[in-house]
XYZ file of C-alpha atoms in Angstrom:
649
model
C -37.642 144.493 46.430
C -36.607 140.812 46.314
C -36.669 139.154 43.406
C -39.443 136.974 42.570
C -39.975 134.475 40.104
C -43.416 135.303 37.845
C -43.000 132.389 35.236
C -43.505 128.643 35.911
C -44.076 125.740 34.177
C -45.649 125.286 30.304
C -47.387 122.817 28.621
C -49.262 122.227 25.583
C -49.670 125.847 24.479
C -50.128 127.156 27.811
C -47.633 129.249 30.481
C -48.148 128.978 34.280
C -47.321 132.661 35.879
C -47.136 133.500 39.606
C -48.280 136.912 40.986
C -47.215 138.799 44.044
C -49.727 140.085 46.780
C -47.956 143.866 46.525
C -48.250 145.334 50.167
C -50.251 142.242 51.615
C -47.956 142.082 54.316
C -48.915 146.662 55.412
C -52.860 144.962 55.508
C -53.944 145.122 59.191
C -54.852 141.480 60.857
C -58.404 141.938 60.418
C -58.482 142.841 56.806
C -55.604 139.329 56.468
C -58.549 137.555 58.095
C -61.215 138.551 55.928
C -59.171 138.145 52.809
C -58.434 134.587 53.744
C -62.312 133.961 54.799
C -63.307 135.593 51.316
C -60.576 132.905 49.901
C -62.003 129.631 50.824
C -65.203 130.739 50.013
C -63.650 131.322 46.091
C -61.840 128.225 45.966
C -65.223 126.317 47.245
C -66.869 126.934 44.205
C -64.629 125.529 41.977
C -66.435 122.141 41.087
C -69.576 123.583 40.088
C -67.486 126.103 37.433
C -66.426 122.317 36.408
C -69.965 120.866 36.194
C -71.506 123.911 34.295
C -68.532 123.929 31.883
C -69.846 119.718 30.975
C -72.046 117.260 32.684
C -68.932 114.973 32.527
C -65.973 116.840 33.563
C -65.694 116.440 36.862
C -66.160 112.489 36.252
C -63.391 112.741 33.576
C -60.947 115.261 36.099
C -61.636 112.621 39.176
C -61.145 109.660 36.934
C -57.552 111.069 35.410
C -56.753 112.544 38.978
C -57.275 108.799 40.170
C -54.961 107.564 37.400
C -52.547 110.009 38.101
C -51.980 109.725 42.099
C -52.412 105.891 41.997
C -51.675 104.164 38.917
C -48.870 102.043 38.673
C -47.709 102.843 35.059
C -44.580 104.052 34.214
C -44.536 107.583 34.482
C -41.956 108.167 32.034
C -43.683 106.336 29.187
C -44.845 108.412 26.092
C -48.757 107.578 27.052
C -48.495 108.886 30.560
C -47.241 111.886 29.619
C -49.829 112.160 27.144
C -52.022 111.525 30.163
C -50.523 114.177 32.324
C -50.868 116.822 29.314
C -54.462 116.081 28.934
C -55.387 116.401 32.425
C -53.600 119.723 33.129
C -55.205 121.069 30.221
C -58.441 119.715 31.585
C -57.371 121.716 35.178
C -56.836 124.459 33.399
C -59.813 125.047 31.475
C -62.362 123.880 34.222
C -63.174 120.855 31.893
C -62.008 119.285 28.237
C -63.276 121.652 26.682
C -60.344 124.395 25.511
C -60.982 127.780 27.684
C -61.009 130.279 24.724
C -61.495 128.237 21.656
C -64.279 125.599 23.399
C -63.339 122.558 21.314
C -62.990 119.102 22.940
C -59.212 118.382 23.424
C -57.882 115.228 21.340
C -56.324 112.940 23.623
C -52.902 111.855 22.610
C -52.744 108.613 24.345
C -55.539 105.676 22.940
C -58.894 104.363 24.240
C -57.180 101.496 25.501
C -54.358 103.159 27.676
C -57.358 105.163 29.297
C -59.040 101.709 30.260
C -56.170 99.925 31.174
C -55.133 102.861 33.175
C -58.404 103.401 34.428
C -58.597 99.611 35.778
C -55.332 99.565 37.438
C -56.093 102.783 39.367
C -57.288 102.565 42.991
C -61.010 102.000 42.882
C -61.766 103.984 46.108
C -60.694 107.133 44.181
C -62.979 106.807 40.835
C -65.905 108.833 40.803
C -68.238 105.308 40.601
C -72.112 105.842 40.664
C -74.045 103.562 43.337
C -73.636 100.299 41.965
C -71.014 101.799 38.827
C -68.357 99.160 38.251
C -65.038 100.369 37.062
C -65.665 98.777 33.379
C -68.552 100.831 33.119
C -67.283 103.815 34.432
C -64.913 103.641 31.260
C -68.119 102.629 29.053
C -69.730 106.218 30.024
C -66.416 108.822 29.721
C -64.658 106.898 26.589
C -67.301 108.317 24.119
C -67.209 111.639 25.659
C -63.471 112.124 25.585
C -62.582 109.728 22.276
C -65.299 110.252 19.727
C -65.288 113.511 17.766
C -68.728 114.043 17.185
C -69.992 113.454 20.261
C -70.639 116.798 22.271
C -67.218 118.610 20.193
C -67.949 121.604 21.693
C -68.963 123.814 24.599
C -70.133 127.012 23.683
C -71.191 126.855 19.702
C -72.512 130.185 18.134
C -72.909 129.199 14.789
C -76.198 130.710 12.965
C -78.726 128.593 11.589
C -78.494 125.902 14.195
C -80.092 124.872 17.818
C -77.226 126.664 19.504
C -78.749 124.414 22.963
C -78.461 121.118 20.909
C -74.406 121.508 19.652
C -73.342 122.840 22.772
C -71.995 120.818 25.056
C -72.271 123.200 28.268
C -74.673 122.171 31.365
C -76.906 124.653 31.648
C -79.723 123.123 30.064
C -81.298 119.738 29.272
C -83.792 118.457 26.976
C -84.593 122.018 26.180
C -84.717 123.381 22.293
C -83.173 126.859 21.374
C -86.112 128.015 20.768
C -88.020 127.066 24.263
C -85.798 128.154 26.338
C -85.878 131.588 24.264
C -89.920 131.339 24.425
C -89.748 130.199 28.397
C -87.836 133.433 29.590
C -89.559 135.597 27.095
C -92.756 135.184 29.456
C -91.035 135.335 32.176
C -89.549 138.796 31.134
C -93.176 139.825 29.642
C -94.437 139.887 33.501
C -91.956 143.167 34.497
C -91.247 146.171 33.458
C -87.840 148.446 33.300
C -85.991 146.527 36.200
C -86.448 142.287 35.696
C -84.502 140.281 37.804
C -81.070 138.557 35.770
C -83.753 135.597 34.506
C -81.686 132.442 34.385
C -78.591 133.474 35.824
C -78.927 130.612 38.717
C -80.181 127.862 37.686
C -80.212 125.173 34.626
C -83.196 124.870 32.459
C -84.964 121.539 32.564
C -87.570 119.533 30.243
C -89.015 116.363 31.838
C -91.897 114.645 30.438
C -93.216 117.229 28.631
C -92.841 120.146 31.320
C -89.888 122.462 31.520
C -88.596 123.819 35.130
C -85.555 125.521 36.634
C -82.999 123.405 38.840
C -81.994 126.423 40.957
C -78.178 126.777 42.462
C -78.847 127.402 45.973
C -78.343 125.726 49.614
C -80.657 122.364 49.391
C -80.754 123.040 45.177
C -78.737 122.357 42.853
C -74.619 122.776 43.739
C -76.150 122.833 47.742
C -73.467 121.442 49.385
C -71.054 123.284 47.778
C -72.730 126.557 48.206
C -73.148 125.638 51.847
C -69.046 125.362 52.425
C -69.294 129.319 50.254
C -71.683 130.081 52.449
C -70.105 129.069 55.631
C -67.049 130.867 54.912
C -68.768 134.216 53.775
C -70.688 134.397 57.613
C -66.500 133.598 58.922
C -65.953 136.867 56.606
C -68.839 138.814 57.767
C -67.527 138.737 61.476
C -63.777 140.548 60.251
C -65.720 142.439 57.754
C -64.015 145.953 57.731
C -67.483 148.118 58.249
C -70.737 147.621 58.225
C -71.487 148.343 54.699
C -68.939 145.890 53.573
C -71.209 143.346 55.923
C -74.336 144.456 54.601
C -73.180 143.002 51.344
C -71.731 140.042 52.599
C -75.373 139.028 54.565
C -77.324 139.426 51.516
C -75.007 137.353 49.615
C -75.328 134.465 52.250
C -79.492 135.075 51.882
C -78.860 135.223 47.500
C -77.353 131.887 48.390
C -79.753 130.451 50.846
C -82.870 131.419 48.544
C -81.512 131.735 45.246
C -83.771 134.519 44.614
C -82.622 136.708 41.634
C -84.451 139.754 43.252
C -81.979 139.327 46.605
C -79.082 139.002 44.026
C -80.383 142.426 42.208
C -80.480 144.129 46.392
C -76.568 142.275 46.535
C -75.697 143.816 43.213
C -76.888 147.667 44.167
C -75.679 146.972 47.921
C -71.846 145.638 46.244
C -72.018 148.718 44.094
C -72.533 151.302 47.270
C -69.794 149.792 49.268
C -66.537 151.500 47.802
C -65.231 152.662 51.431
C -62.957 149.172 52.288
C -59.470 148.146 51.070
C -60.630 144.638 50.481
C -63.528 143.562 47.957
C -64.782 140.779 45.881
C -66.066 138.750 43.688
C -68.268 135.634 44.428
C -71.059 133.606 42.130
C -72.684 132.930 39.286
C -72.056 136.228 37.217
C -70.674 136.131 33.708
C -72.806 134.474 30.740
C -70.293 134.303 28.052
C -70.209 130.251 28.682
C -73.903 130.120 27.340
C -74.532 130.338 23.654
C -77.713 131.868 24.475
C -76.112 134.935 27.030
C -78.237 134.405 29.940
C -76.804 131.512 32.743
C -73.795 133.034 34.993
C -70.817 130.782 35.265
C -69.698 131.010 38.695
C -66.343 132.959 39.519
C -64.356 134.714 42.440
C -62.249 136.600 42.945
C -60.843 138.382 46.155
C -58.794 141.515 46.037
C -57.343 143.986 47.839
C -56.757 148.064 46.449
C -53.669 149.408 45.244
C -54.094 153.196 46.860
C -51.423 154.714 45.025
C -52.785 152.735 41.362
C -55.935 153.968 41.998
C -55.246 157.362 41.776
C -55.753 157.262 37.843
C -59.366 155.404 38.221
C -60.083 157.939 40.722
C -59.450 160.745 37.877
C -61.146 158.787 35.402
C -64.649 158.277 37.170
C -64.464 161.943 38.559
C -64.517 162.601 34.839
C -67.349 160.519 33.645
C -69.718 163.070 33.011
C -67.504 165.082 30.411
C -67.086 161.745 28.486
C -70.422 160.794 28.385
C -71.441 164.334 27.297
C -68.496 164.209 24.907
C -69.151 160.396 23.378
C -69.155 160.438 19.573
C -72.473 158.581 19.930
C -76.728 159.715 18.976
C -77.206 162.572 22.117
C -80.785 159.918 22.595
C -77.982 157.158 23.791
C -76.451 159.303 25.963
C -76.970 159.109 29.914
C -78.060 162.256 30.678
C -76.478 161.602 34.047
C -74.085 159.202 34.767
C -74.291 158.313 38.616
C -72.038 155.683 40.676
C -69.149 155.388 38.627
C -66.390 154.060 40.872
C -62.880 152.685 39.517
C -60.235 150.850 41.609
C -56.744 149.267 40.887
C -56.472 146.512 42.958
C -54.175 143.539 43.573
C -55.804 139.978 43.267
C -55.260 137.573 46.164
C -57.019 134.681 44.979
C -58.542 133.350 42.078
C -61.397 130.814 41.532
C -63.705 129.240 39.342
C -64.536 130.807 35.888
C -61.549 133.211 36.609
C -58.908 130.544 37.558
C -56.409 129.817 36.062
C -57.118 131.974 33.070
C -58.330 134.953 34.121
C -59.329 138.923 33.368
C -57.645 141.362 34.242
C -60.324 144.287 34.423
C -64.105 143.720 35.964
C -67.075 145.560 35.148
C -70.309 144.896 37.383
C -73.208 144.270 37.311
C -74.256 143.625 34.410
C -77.672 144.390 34.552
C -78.338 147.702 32.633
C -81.204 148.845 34.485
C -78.655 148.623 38.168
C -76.267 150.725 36.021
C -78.621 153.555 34.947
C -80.144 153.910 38.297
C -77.438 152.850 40.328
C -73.678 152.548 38.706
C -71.370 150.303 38.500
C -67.909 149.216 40.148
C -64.910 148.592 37.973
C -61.317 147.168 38.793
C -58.100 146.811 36.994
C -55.936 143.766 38.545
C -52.703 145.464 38.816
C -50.618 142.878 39.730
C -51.915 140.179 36.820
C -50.753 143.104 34.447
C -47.575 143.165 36.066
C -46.847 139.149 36.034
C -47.925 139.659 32.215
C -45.499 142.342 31.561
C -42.829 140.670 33.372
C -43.169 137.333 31.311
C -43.335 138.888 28.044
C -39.649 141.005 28.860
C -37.275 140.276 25.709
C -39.801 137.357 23.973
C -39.545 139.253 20.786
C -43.128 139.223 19.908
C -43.357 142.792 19.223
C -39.942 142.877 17.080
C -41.123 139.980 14.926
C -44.782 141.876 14.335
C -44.018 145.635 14.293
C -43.500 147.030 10.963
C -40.746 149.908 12.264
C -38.536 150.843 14.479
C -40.999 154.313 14.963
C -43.489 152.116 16.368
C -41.479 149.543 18.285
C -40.348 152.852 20.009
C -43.609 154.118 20.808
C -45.041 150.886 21.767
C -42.077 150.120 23.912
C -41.743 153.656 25.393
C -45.513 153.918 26.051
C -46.939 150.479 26.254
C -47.371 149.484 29.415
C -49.201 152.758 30.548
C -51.406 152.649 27.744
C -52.538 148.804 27.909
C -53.492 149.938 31.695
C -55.729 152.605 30.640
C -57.214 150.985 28.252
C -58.447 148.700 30.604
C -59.279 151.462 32.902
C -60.964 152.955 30.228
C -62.745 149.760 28.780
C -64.242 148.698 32.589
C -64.918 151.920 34.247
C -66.471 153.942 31.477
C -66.791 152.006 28.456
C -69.296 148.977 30.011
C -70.708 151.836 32.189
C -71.498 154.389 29.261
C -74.745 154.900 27.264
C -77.992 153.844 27.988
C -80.894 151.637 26.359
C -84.490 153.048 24.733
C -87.409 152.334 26.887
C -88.658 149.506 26.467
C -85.571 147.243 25.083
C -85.005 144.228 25.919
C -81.369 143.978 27.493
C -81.144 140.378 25.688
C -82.349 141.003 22.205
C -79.149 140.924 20.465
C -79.253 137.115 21.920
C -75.723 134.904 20.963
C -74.494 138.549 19.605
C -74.813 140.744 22.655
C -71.326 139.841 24.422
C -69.225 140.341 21.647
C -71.309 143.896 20.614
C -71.008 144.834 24.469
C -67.259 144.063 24.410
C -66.867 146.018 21.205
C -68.789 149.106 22.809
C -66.491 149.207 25.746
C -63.180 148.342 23.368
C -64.424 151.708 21.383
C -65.164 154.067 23.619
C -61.569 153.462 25.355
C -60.127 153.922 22.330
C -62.110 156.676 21.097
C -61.033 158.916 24.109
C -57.296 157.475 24.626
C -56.813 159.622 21.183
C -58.551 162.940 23.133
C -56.118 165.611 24.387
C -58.333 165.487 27.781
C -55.818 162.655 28.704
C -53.148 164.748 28.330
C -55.161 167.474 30.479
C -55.842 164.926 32.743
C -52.397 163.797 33.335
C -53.371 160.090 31.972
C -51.345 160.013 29.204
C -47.668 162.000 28.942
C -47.988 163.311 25.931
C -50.080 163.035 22.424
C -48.280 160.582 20.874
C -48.544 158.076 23.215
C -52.680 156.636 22.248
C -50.595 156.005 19.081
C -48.939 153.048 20.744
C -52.548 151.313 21.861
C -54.048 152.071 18.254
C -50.735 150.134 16.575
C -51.185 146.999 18.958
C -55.165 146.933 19.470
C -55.356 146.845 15.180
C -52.375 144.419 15.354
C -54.024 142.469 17.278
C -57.663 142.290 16.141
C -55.985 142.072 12.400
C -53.046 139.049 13.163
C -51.691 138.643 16.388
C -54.721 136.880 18.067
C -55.062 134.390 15.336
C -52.667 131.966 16.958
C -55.274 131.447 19.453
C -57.073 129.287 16.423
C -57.054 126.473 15.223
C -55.654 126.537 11.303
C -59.247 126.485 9.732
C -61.180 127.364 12.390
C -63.728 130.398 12.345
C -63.256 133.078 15.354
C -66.003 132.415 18.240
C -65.006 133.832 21.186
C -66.542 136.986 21.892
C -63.547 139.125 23.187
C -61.471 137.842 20.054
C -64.567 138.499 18.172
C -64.942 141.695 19.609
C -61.374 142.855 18.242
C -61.867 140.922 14.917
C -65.039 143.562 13.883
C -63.384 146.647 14.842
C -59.968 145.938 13.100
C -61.498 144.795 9.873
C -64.469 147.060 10.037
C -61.534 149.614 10.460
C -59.522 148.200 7.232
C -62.211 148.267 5.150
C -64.380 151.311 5.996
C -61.435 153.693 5.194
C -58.158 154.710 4.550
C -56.614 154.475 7.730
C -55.476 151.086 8.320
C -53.669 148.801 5.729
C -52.177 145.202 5.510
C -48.685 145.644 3.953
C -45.831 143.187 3.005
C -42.384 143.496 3.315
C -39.972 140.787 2.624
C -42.373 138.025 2.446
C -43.789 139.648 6.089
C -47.445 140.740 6.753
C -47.367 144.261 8.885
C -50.560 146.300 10.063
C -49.754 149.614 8.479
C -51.310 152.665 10.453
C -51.700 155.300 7.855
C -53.407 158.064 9.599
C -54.191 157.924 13.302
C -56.526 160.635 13.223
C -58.585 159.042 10.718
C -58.604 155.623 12.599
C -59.611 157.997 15.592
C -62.790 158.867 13.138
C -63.388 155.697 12.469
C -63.612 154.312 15.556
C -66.147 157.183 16.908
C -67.830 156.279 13.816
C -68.177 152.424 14.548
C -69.037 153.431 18.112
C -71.752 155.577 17.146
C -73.162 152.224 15.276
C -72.351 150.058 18.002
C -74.414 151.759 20.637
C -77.690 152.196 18.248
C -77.537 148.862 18.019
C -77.506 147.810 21.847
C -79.790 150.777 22.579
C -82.344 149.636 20.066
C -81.755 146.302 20.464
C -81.071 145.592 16.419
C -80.344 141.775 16.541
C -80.289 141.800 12.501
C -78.053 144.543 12.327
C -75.730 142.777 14.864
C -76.095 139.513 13.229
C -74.956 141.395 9.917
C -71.850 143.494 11.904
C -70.305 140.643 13.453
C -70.986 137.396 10.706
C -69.234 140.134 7.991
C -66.381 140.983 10.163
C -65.927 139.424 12.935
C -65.560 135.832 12.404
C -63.818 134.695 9.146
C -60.230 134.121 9.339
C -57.707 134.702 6.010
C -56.235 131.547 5.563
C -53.300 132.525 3.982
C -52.889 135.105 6.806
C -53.584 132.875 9.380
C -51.387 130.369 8.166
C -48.324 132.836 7.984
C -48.762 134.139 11.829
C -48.597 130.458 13.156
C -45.554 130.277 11.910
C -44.046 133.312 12.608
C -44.954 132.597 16.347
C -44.441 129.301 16.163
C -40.749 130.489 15.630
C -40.663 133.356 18.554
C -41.246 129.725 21.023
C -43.900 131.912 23.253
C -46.658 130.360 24.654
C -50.104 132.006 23.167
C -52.031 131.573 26.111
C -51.424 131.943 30.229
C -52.470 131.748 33.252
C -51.893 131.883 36.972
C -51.054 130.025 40.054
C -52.786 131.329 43.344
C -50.384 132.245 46.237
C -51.393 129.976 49.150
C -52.636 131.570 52.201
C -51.570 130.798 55.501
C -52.655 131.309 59.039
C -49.648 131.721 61.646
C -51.739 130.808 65.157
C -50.101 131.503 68.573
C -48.880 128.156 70.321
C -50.841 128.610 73.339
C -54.026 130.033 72.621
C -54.127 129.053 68.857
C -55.302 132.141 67.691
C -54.279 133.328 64.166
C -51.629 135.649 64.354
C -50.855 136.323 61.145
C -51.640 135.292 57.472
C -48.406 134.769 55.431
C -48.660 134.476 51.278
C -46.532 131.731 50.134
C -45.796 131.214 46.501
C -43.928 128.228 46.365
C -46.656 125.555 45.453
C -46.453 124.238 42.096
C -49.088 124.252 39.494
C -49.306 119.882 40.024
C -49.795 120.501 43.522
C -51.642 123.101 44.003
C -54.420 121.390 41.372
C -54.133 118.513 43.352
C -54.926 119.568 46.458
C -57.957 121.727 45.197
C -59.624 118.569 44.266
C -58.684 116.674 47.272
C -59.706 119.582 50.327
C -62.549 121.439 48.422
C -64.372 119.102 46.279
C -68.028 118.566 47.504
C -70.537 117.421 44.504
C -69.154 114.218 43.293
C-alpha cells in the first residue's frame, strides 16, 4: 500500500488529519456516482450547521473570510496571524463558539485591527444587510466577538438558570426555558406511545406575545439551502443501488419539501430497513446535543461506504443481541423482551459535513427516537477509517508512557488497544444505544438538559459491562481474557485525568460525552474498592485494583442508569451527574495540563475531506470515473466551501 500522509497542519490546540477512502477505487461506477451525489448534498448544508451554532457566525466567518482573501495587511504581522488563528478556529467549530467546550474564543488581535481590517477589505465580499454600511457592519459583530459577557456561550447547562437565556445557540428566540418546556409539553400531551421528534426542525419563536415554529424546509427557514440538498439527493436517487435504498432517498426529499416530523419518523423506519447496499448515509437535522434543552437536531452528514471484511465483527455482534439483552445486569422490567432490527456496519467515511465536520464521531447510532427502536431497530456504524487516521497520528506521541502507571499495562494497552477501542465502539453504537426499553407511559425527554449525558453513560456501560464477559472470547471478539483489561485501564484513565486537558483551568465539565465518562470513573472511585488515584514520584496514576470488581461496579451503575431513563427520574439524574460528573480537582487538573503540555500533542483533531472528482469522457462528457484526491489543504479546502456552497447569506 502506498504511503499516505494522515497528519496535516495544527493550530491553536487543534490537529488537521487526512483519511483514506480504503477500496473506493473496487466501488462500481454507479455506486462512485451516488457517493459523489450523496456528497454535495452533505457539504450543502454546511451554513445552516453555522447559523444554528449562532445567529452571527456566518456574518463573523464571511466578514474574516473577506479580510482574509482581500485585505491588504501584511500577512506576516503578529495581528494577522492572530486573525488567521481565530478564523480557522471559527471553520473548525462551525462558529466562535469552541466545538467541545462551547465558550466564545478570545480574539488575540484588538477591536481596532478588526475595524481597520474590516474597512480595508473589499466591500463586495462583506456580508452587508440592504442598506448596511461597512462601519456598521463592524458596530453589530464587535460586541459579539470582543465583549465577554455578551452571549459567552453556546450550549450552557448550568442548574438554576434559564438555560434558553445564557445560551447563545439559534434555536430559539424570545422564548423562556420554561415556555418552550410548557409549548412542547402540549404538543406531546396530544399522542400517545409514538410522537413525532417535536422540535427537531425548526426554531422556536415569540413575537408579540405569540410563540410559533420557523420550520427548516424548502420555502422555510434554511430553503434555499435545503433546495441545493434536495436537488442533489433526486441526482442520488437516479444511481441509487436498489430500490429500497431509493425509497429512502424519496422520502427524505418529501421530509425536506414538507418538513413534516411524521415523514421524517416514515424516513427514519424506511433508513433503518435498508441494510442491503454498500453505500449509506447520513443527511439532516439529527443530533440535539447543541441544545441545552435536548430537543432541536443540528444538521449533519455524512456519506459512507462498508468495509465487508470490518463488518464481519458487527455482523457477530447484532446476531448476538438477544443473549445480551437477556444477559444485561439491568431490572428484567427494563429489559426488551425482544430486541428486533439490530444491524451493525464498519464502514469507511467519504465525506463529512456539517455538525460532523471537521470534528467528528466515529460510531453512529440512529434514530434516536425510542419508540422507532422498540418497534423497529436501529442502524449502527463504526467509521473505520477515522479510527485508523487516529491511530496512525497518535504512533510514538508518548501519551500513554507519560500516563500509564506500569509497564504491565502499557503492555496490555499497547498489545490490545486498538482492537478493544473498536469494540467498544461497536459495542457502545450497536447494542448499548439500542438496549433496554422505557415504562409505558415515559416521556423520552424527562430527564431534560440530563438525558444526553445519562444516554451516553448507558451505552458507555453496557460496552463495558460485556467487553469483561468470556462470551467475547466465545465469540472470537476479543483474543483472550485479558485483553477488556486494556479498555477498563484507558476508559477510567480517561474519565479520571486524561480528558481534562480538554478544559479550561477552572472550568466545570459540560459536555455530555466528557460528562458521560466523568460519572462513571468517579462514581467508580468512590463506590468501591476497585479503582484508586495513586502517586508516584510527584505523578498522579489511575490504579486498577481489581478488574473484576470494577466489572461489578459498572453492572451495578448500569443497573441505576437504565431505571433512571426507563422511569424517567430527572431528580435522580440531576443528583448522578451534578455529584460526579461535573466538578473538576483543581490540583489534578492543574497537574495533567502540564504533563501534556510537555508530551507537545494536540488535545483535540479533526479531519480534512478527500475531494471528489468526476473524470468525464472528452467527447460525450459523461463521467467516467470519480477519483479521491487528498491533496487540498485545510486553508483551501475551507475556502472554497464558503465560496461554491454557501446559499443563506
Amino acid at each position: 500500500m502506498e504511503q499516505f500522509n494522515f497528519t496535516d497542519i495544527r493550530f491553536a490546540d487543534i490537529q488537521m488529519l487526512r483519511y483514506r477512502l480504503n477500496g473506493f477505487e473496487q466501488l462500481s461506477l454507479r455506486q462512485k456516482k451516488l457517493i459523489y451525489c450523496l456528497s454535495e448534498a452533505t457539504l450543502w448544508g454546511r451554513d445552516i450547521t453555522f447559523d444554528q451554532f449562532g445567529k452571527y457566525n456566518l456574518k463573523i466567518r464571511k466578514t474574516l473570510e473577506a479580510v482574509y482573501t482581500s485585505s491588504n495587511a501584511d500577512r506576516k504581522s503578529a495581528d494577522f496571524k492572530a486573525l488567521e488563528e481565530y478564523l480557522e478556529r471559527v471553520w473548525f467549530s462551525n462558529g466562535i463558539y469552541h466545538h467541545y467546550g462551547c465558550d466564545k474564543f478570545v480574539p488575540k488581535f484588538s477591536e481596532d485591527y478588526f475595524r481597520t481590517s474590516v474597512l480595508s477589505a473589499d466591500a463586495s465580499r462583506l456580508p452587508l444587510g440592504d442598506g448596511q454600511k461597512v462601519e456598521e457592519l463592524c458596530d453589530e459583530l464587535v460586541p459579539v466577538m470582543f465583549d465577554p459577557a455578551v452571549l459567552p456561550k453556546r450550549v450552557n447547562k448550568a442548574p438554576g438558570v434559564d438555560l434558553l437565556a445564557t445560551s447563545a445557540c439559534n434555536f430559539y428566540d424570545g422564548v423562556s426555558q420554561n415556555e418552550a418546556e410548557r409549548y412542547y409539553m402540549e404538543k406531546k400531551a396530544e399522542f400517545g406511545e409514538c410522537p413525532p421528534s417535536f422540535g427537531l426542525n425548526s426554531k422556536l419563536v415569540k413575537r408579540d406575545g405569540r410563540i410559533f415554529e420557523q420550520t427548516y424546509k424548502s420555502g422555510g427557514l434554511y430553503g434555499k439551502a435545503i433546495e441545493h440538498i434536495v436537488f442533489w439527493l433526486e441526482k442520488a436517487c437516479e444511481v441509487a443501488e436498489n430500490k429500497a435504498q431509493a425509497d429512502v432517498i424519496n422520502k427524505l426529499i418529501k421530509y425536506y419539501k414538507t418538513g413534516d416530523l411524521h415523514t421524517f419518523d416514515e424516513y427514519s423506519i424506511e433508513w433503518v430497513k435498508a441494510v442491503s447496499g454498500t453505500v449509506d448515509f447520513i443527511n439532516g437535522f439529527i443530533e440535539v446535543y447543541g441544545d441545552p434543552l435536548g430537543l432541536k437536531g443540528s444538521w449533519e452528514g455524512i456519506v459512507e461506504f462498508k468495509d465487508e471484511v470490518a463488518t464481519e465483527r458487527t455482523r457477530i455482534i447484532s446476531a448476538n443481541a438477544q443473549w445480551f439483552e437477556d444477559h444485561s445486569p439491568v431490572d428484567a422490567r427494563f429489559r426488551k423482551d425482544k430486541v428486533v432490527g439490530i444491524s451493525a456496519s464498519v464502514v469507511n467515511a467519504a465525506m463529512l459535513g456539517g455538525d460532523e465536520y471537521p470534528s467528528t464521531a466515529i460510531g453512529i447510532n440512529l434514530p434516536n427516537a425510542d419508540w422507532i427502536r422498540a418497534q423497529y431497530g436501529s442502524k449502527s456504524v463504526t467509521i473505520g477509517n477515522l479510527t485508523e487516521a487516529y491511530n496512525k497520528a497518535a504512533r510514538g506521541n508518548g501519551f500513554y508512557d507519560e500516563f500509564v502507571i506500569d509497564s504491565e499495562t502499557l503492555r496490555l494497552i499497547k498489545e490490545y488497544g486498538d482492537v478493544c477501542d473498536d469494540l467498544h465502539t461497536d459495542m457502545h453504537e450497536c447494542l448499548g444505544h439500542g438496549s433496554g426499553k422505557l415504562l409505558p407511559g415515559t416521556d423520552p425527554d424527562a430527564l431534560k438538559a440530563y438525558g444526553n449525558t445519562i444516554e451516553e453513560a448507558r451505552a458507555d456501560l453496557y460496552a463495558l459491562y460485556f467487553m469483561g464477559d468470556s462470551k467475547m472470547v466465545e465469540l472470537g471478539l476479543l483474543p483472550d481474557s485479558e485483553a477488556y483489561k486494556s479498555q477498563y485501564y484507558t476508559y477510567i484513565m480517561n474519565g479520571l485525568m486524561t480528558q481534562l486537558v480538554r478544559i479550561a483551568p477552572g472550568a466545570a465539565i459540560e459536555e455530555a460525552h466528557m460528562r458521560n465518562r466523568a460519572l462513571i470513573a468517579n462514581w467508580c472511585r468512590h463506590n468501591g474498592n476497585a479503582v484508586e488515584l495513586v502517586e508516584n514520584a510527584g505523578k498522579t496514576y489511575v490504579r486498577i485494583c481489581d478488574y473484576a470488581e470494577l466489572r461489578r461496579l459498572f453492572a451495578e451503575l448500569l443497573a441505576e442508569i437504565q431505571r433512571i431513563k426507563s422511569e424517567g427520574d430527572y431528580i435522580a439524574a440531576h443528583d448522578l451527574v451534578e455529584k460526579y460528573a461535573v466538578r473538576v480537582d483543581g490540583q489534578l487538573h492543574s497537574e495533567v495540563l502540564k504533563r501534556y503540555e510537555g508530551l507537545n500533542i494536540a488535545p483535540y483533531k479533526g479531519f480534512i475531506n478527500p475531494v471528489l472528482v468526476p473524470v468525464r469522457d472528452a467527447l460525450t462528457g459523461s463521467i467516467t470515473d470519480i477519483k479521491a484526491d487528498y491533496t487540498e489543504s485545510y486553508v483551501s479546502q475551507m475556502l472554497r466551501y464558503s465560496r461554491d456552497y454557501s446559499a443563506l447569506i
